[in-house]
Tab-separated table of C-alpha atoms in Angstrom:
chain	number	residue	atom	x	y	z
C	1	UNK	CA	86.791	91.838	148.208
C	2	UNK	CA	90.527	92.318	148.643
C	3	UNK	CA	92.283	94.201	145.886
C	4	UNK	CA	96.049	93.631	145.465
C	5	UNK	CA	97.798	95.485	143.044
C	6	UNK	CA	100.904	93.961	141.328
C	7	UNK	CA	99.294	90.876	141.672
C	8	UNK	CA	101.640	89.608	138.740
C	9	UNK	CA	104.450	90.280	140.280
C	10	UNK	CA	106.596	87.703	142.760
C	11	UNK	CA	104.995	88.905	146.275
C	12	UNK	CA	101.724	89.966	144.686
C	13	UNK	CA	101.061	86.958	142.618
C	14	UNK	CA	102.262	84.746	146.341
C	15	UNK	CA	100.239	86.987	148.422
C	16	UNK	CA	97.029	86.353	146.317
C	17	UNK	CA	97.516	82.601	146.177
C	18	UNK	CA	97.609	82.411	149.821
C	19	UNK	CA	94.236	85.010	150.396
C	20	UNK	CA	92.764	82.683	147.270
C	21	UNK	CA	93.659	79.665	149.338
C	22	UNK	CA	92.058	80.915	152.144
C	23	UNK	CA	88.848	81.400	149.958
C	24	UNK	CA	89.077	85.531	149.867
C	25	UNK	CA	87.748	87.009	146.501
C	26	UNK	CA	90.695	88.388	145.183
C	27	UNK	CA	90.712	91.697	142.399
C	28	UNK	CA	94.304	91.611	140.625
C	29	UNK	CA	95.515	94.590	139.010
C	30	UNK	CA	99.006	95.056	137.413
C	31	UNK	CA	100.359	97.191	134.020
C	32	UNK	CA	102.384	93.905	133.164
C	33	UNK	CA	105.429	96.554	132.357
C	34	UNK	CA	108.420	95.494	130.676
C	35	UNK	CA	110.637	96.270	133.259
C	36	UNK	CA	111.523	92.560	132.848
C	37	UNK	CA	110.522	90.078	131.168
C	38	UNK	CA	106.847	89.884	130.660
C	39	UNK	CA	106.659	86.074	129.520
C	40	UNK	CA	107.358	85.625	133.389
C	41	UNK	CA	104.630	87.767	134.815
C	42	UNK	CA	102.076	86.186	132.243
C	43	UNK	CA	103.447	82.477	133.792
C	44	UNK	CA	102.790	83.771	137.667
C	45	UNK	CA	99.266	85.368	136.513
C	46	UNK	CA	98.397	81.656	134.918
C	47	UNK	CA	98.377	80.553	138.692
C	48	UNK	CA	95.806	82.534	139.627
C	49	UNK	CA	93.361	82.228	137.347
C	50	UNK	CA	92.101	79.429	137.790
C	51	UNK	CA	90.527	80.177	141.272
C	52	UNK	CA	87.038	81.383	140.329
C	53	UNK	CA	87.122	83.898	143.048
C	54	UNK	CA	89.921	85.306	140.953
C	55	UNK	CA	89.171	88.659	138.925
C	56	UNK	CA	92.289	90.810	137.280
C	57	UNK	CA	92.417	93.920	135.154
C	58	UNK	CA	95.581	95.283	133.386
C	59	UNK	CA	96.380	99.039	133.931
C	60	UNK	CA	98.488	102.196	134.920
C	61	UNK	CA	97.269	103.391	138.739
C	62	UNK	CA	99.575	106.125	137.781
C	63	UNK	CA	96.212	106.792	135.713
C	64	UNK	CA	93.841	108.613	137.672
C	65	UNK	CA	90.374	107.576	135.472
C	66	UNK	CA	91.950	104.221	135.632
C	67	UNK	CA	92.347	103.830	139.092
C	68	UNK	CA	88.784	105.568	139.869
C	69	UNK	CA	87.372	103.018	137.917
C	70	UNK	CA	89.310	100.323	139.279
C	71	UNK	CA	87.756	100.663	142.713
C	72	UNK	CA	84.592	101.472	141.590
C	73	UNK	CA	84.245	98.293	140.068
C	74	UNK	CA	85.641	95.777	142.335
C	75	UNK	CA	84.950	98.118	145.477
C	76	UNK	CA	87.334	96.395	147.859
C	77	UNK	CA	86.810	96.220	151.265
C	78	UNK	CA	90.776	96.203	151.872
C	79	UNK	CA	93.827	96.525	149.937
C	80	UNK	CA	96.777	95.401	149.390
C	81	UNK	CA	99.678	97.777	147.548
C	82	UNK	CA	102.176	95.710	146.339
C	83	UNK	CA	102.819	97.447	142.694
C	84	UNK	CA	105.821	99.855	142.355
C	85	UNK	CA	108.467	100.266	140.407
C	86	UNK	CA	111.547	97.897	141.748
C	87	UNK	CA	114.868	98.427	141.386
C	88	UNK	CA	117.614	100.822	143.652
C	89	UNK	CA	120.568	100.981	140.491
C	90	UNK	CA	117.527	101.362	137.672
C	91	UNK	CA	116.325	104.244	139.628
C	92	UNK	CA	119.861	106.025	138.868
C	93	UNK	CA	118.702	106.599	134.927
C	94	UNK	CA	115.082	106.285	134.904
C	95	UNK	CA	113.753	108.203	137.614
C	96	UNK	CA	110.580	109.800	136.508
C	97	UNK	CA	109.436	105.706	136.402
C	98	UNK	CA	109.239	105.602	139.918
C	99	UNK	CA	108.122	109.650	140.395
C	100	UNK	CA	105.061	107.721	138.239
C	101	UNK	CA	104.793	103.982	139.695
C	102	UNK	CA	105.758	105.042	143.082
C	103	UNK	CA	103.806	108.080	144.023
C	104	UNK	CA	101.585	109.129	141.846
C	105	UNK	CA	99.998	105.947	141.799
C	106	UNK	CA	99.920	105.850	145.330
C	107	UNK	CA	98.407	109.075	145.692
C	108	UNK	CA	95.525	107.879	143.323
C	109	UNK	CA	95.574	104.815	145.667
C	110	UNK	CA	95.201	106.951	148.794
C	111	UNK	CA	92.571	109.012	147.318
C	112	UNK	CA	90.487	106.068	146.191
C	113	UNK	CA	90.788	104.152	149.534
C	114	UNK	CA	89.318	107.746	151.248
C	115	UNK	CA	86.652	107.750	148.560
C	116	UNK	CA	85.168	104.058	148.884
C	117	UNK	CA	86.036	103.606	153.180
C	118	UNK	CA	88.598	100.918	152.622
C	119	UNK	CA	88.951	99.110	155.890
C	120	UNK	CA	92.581	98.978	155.691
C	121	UNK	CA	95.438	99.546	153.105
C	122	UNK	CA	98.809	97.709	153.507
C	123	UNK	CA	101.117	98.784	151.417
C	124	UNK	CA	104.572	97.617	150.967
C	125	UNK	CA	107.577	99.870	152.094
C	126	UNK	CA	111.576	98.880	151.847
C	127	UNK	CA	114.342	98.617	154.280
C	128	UNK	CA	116.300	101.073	151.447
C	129	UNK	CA	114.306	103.720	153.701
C	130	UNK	CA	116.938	103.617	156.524
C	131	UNK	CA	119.742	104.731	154.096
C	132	UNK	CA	122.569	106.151	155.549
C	133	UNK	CA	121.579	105.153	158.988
C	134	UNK	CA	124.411	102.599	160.092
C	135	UNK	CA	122.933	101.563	163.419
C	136	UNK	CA	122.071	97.837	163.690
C	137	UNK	CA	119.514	96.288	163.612
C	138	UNK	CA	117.326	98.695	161.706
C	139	UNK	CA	114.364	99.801	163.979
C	140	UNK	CA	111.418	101.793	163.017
C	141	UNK	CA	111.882	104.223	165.451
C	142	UNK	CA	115.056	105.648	164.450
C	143	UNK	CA	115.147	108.536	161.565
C	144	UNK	CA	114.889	107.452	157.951
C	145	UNK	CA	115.992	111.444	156.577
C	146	UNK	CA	118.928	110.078	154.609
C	147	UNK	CA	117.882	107.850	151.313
C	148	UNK	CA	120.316	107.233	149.458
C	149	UNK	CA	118.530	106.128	146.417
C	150	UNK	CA	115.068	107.887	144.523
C	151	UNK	CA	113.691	104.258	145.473
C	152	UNK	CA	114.144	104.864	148.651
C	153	UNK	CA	112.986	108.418	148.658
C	154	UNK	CA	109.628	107.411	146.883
C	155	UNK	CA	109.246	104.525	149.412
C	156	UNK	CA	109.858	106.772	152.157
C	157	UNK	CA	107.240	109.471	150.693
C	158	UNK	CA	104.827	106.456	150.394
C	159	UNK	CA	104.922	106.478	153.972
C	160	UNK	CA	104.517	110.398	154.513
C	161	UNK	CA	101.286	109.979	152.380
C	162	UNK	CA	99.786	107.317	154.021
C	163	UNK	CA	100.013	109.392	157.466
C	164	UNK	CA	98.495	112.354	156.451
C	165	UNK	CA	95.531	110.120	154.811
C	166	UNK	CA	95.308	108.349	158.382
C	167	UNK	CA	95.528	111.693	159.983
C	168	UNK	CA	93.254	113.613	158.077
C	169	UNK	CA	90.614	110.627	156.606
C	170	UNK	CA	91.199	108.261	159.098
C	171	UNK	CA	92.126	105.322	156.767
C	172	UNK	CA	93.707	102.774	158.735
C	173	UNK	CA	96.952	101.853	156.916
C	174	UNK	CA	100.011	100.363	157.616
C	175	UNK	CA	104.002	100.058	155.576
C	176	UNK	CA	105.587	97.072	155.820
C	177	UNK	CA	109.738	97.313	155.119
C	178	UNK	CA	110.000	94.805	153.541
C	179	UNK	CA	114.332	92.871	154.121
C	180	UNK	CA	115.484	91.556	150.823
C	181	UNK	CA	112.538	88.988	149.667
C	182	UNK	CA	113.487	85.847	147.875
C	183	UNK	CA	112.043	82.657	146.465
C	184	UNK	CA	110.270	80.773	143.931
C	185	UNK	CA	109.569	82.891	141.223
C	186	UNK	CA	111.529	85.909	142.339
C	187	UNK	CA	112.760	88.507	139.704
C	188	UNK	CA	114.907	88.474	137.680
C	189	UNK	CA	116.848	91.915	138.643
C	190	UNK	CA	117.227	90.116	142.438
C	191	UNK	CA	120.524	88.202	143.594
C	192	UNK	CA	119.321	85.481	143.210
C	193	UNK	CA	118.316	85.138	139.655
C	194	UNK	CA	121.688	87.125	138.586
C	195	UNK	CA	123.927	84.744	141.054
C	196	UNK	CA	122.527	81.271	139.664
C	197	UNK	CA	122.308	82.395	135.784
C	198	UNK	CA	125.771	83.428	136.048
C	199	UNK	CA	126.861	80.461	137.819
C	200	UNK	CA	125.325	78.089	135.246
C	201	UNK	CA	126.320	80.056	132.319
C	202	UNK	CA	129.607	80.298	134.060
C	203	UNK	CA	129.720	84.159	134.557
C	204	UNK	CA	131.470	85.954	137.076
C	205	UNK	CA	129.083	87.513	139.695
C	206	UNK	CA	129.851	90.884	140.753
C	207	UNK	CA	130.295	91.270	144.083
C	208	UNK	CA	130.082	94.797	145.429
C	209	UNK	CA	131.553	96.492	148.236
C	210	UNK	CA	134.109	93.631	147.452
C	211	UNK	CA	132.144	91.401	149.396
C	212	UNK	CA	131.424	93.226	152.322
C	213	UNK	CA	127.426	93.286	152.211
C	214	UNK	CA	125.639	92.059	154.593
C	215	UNK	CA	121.599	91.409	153.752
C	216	UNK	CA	118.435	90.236	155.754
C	217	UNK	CA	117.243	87.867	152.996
C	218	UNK	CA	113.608	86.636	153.844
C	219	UNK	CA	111.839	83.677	152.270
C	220	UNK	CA	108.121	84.485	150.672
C	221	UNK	CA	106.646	81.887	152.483
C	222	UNK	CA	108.076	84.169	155.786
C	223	UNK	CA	106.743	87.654	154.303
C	224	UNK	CA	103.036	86.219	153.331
C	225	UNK	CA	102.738	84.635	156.718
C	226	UNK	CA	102.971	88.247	157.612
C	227	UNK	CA	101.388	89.819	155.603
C	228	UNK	CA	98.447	88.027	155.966
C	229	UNK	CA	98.308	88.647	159.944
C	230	UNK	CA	98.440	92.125	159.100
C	231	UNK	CA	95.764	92.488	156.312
C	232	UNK	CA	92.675	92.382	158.275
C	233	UNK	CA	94.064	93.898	161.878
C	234	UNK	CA	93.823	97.648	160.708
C	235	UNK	CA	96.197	99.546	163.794
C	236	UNK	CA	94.727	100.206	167.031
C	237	UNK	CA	97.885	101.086	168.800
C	238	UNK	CA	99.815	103.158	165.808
C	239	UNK	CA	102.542	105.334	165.434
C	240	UNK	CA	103.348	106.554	169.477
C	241	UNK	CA	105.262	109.728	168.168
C	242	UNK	CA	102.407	110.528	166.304
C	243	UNK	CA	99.759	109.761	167.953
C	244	UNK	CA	97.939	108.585	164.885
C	245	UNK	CA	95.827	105.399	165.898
C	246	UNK	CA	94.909	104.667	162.501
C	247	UNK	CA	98.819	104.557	160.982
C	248	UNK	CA	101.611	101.874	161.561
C	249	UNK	CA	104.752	101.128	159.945
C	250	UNK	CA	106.562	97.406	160.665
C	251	UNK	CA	109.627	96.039	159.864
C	252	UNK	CA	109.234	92.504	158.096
C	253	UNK	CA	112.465	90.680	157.915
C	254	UNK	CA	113.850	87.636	158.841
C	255	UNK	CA	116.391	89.220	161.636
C	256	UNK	CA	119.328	87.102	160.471
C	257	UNK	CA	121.396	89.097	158.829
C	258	UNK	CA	123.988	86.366	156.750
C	259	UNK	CA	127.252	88.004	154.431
C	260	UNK	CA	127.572	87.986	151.175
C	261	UNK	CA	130.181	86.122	150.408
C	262	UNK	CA	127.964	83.397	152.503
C	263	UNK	CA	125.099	83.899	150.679
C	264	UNK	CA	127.135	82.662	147.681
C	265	UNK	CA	128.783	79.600	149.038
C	266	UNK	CA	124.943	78.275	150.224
C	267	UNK	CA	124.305	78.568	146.365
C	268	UNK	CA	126.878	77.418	145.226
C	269	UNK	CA	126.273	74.032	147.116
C	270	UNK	CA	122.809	73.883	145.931
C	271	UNK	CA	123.639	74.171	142.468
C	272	UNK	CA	126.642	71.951	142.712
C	273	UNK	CA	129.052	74.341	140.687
C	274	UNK	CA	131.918	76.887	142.087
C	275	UNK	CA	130.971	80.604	141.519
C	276	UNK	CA	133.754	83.024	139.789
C	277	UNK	CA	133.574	85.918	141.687
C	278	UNK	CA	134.249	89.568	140.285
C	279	UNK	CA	135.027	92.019	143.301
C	280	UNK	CA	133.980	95.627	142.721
C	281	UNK	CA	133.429	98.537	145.091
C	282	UNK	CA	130.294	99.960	146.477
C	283	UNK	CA	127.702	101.236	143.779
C	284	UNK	CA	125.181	104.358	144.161
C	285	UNK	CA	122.794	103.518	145.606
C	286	UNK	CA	123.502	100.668	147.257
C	287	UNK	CA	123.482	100.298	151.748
C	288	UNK	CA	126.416	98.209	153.657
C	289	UNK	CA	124.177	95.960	155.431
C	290	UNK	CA	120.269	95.533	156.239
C	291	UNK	CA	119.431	93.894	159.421
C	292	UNK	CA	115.135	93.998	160.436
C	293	UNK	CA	114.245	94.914	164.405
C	294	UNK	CA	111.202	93.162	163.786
C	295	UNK	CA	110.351	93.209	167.748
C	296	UNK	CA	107.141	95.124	167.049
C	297	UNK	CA	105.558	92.900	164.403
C	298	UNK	CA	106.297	89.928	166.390
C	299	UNK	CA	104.689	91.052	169.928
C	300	UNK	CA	101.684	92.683	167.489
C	301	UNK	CA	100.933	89.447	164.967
C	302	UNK	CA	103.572	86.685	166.450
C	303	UNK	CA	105.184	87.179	163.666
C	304	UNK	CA	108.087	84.489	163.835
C	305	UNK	CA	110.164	84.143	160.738
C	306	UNK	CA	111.547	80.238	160.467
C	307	UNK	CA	112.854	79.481	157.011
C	308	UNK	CA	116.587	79.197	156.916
C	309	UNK	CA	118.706	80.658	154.305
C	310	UNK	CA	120.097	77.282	153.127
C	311	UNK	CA	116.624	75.812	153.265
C	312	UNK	CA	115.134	78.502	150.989
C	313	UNK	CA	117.932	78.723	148.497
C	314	UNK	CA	117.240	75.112	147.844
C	315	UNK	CA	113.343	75.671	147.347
C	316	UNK	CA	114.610	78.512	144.944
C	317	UNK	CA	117.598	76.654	143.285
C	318	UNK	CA	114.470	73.741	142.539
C	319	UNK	CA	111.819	76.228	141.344
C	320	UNK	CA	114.298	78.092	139.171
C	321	UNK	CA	116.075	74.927	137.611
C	322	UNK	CA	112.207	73.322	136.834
C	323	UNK	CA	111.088	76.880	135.340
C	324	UNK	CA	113.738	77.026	132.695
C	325	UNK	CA	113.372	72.785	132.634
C	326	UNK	CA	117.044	72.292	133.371
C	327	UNK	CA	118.524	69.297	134.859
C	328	UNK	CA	121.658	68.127	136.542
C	329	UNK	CA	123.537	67.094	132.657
C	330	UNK	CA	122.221	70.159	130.893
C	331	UNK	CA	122.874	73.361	133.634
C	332	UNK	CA	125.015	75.114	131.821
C	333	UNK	CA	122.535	75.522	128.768
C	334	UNK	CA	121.101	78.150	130.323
């Protein structure tokens, strides 16, 4: 049994259709918060359950009894942490959300894995650990000391925990940084969502940094290939510094880092309308450019990234334009 947590949101409810797919009995667990709208995690949780080998339970793993309970019912073999609380700029005014989503609820993760021998625990990490660090590309071997966000922080504490459990328990686990993530039925805080709404409803988008971002956007299809290579190779080699065999941390990106102001034109194209652009400078928060060494993960899984960012903005531009059932005459009803 493979538990994934935040199975209702956009890489959980992906990463369980693919282990589904395969014909892995999947446990689902997610609070269903109203961080956005719900309406769209109810829609993503309607595509999983029809797979009989399908099970899901709504709750807080910020809840310790909850959590406990959790396990002890669907006592997975491994597991597969995708719930947190997302966000860099939302982090700015409600930070004791992630203090709760991000490490509390791992820590009752981490204790629970120790307590039923889980085989291995992936859990998912952020390239908003490398912070201030300006040399490119981002490798995990160089310092992550300076977040510059409480996401960060918490994602970067995530990984602290998850040592010491591997040191001291020997519970094989492994972070994956995860590069900007996009695709069909991505959220609705993401670039992509707030680029083609406003383009549609004929918005300016605000561009920060006055265009001078540069991102590592990966396609879902990309990060669940990955993910999936992972989940059932528990480290043998781990962390060399360390010397922890049972602890690894990867970068998963798609190591083609593209500029913003790019980024925009490619949807712009696919939706066949001209953006209006509102240039503002750099928010808290907020890093300069991400760009994924993902050297490790590729000699370890073969893990070979191949979508293109034009390909997967139009796979995005489709899924989003069919969700809301917009058509070529009616876009700018959104």
């Amino acid at each position: 049994m493979i538990l994934v947590t935040g199975s209702a949101g956009f890489i959980g409810m992906h990463a369980s259709l693919a282990l589904l797919d395969l014909g892995q009995e999947v446990f689902g667990v997610d609070n269903m918060n109203s961080y956005y709208q719900v309406s769209l995690k109810e829609d993503r949780l309607k595509r999983l359950t029809g797979y009989p080998k399908f099970k899901f339970l709504q709750g807080d793993l910020a809840d310790t009894k909850f959590c406990e309970e959790l396990f002890d019912k669907c006592k997975p073999t491994h597991v597969l942490h995708l719930a947190a609380q997302a966000g860099v700029r939302y982090s700015l005014e409600n930070p004791a959300t992630y203090i709760q989503a991000n490490i509390v609820a791992f820590g009752n993760v981490l204790e629970s894995c120790r307590k039923h021998q889980v085989a291995h625990l992936v859990y998912a990490s952020s390239s908003s650990v490398y912070g201030a660090n300006s040399t490119l590309p981002f490798s995990t071997t160089q310092p992550v000391e300076l977040p510059v966000s409480l996401y960060a922080a918490t994602k970067k504490s995530n990984e602290l925990m998850a040592h010491v459990y591997s040191h001291l328990f020997n519970i094989p686990t492994t972070g994956l940084r995860f590069f900007t993530v996009y695709g069909p039925w991505g959220r609705p805080d993401m670039s992509p969502w707030l680029f083609t709404s406003a383009i549609l409803e004929g918005r300016p988008i605000k561009v920060f940094n006055n265009g001078d971002m540069e991102r590592d956007f990966t396609f879902i299809d990309d990060i669940i290939s990955g993910i999936l290579s992972v989940l059932h190779s528990p480290p043998n080699e781990g962390d060399q510094k360390n010397h922890n065999l049972q602890y690894a941390v990867y970068n998963i990106g798609n190591n083609r880092p593209v500029k913003l102001l790019n980024y925009i034109k490619i949807l712009e194209s696919e939706i066949g309308i001209p953006a209006k652009l509102e240039f503002l400078p750099m928010q808290p928060g907020d890093m300069q450019a991400t760009f994924a060494d993902i050297e490790p993960l590729r000699q370890n899984f073969g893990f070979d990234p191949r979508t293109e960012l034009a390909t997967g903005i139009a796979h995005w531009v489709d899924w989003f334009m069919d969700y809301h059932a917009l058509t070529p005459t009616n876009k700018r009803k959104f």
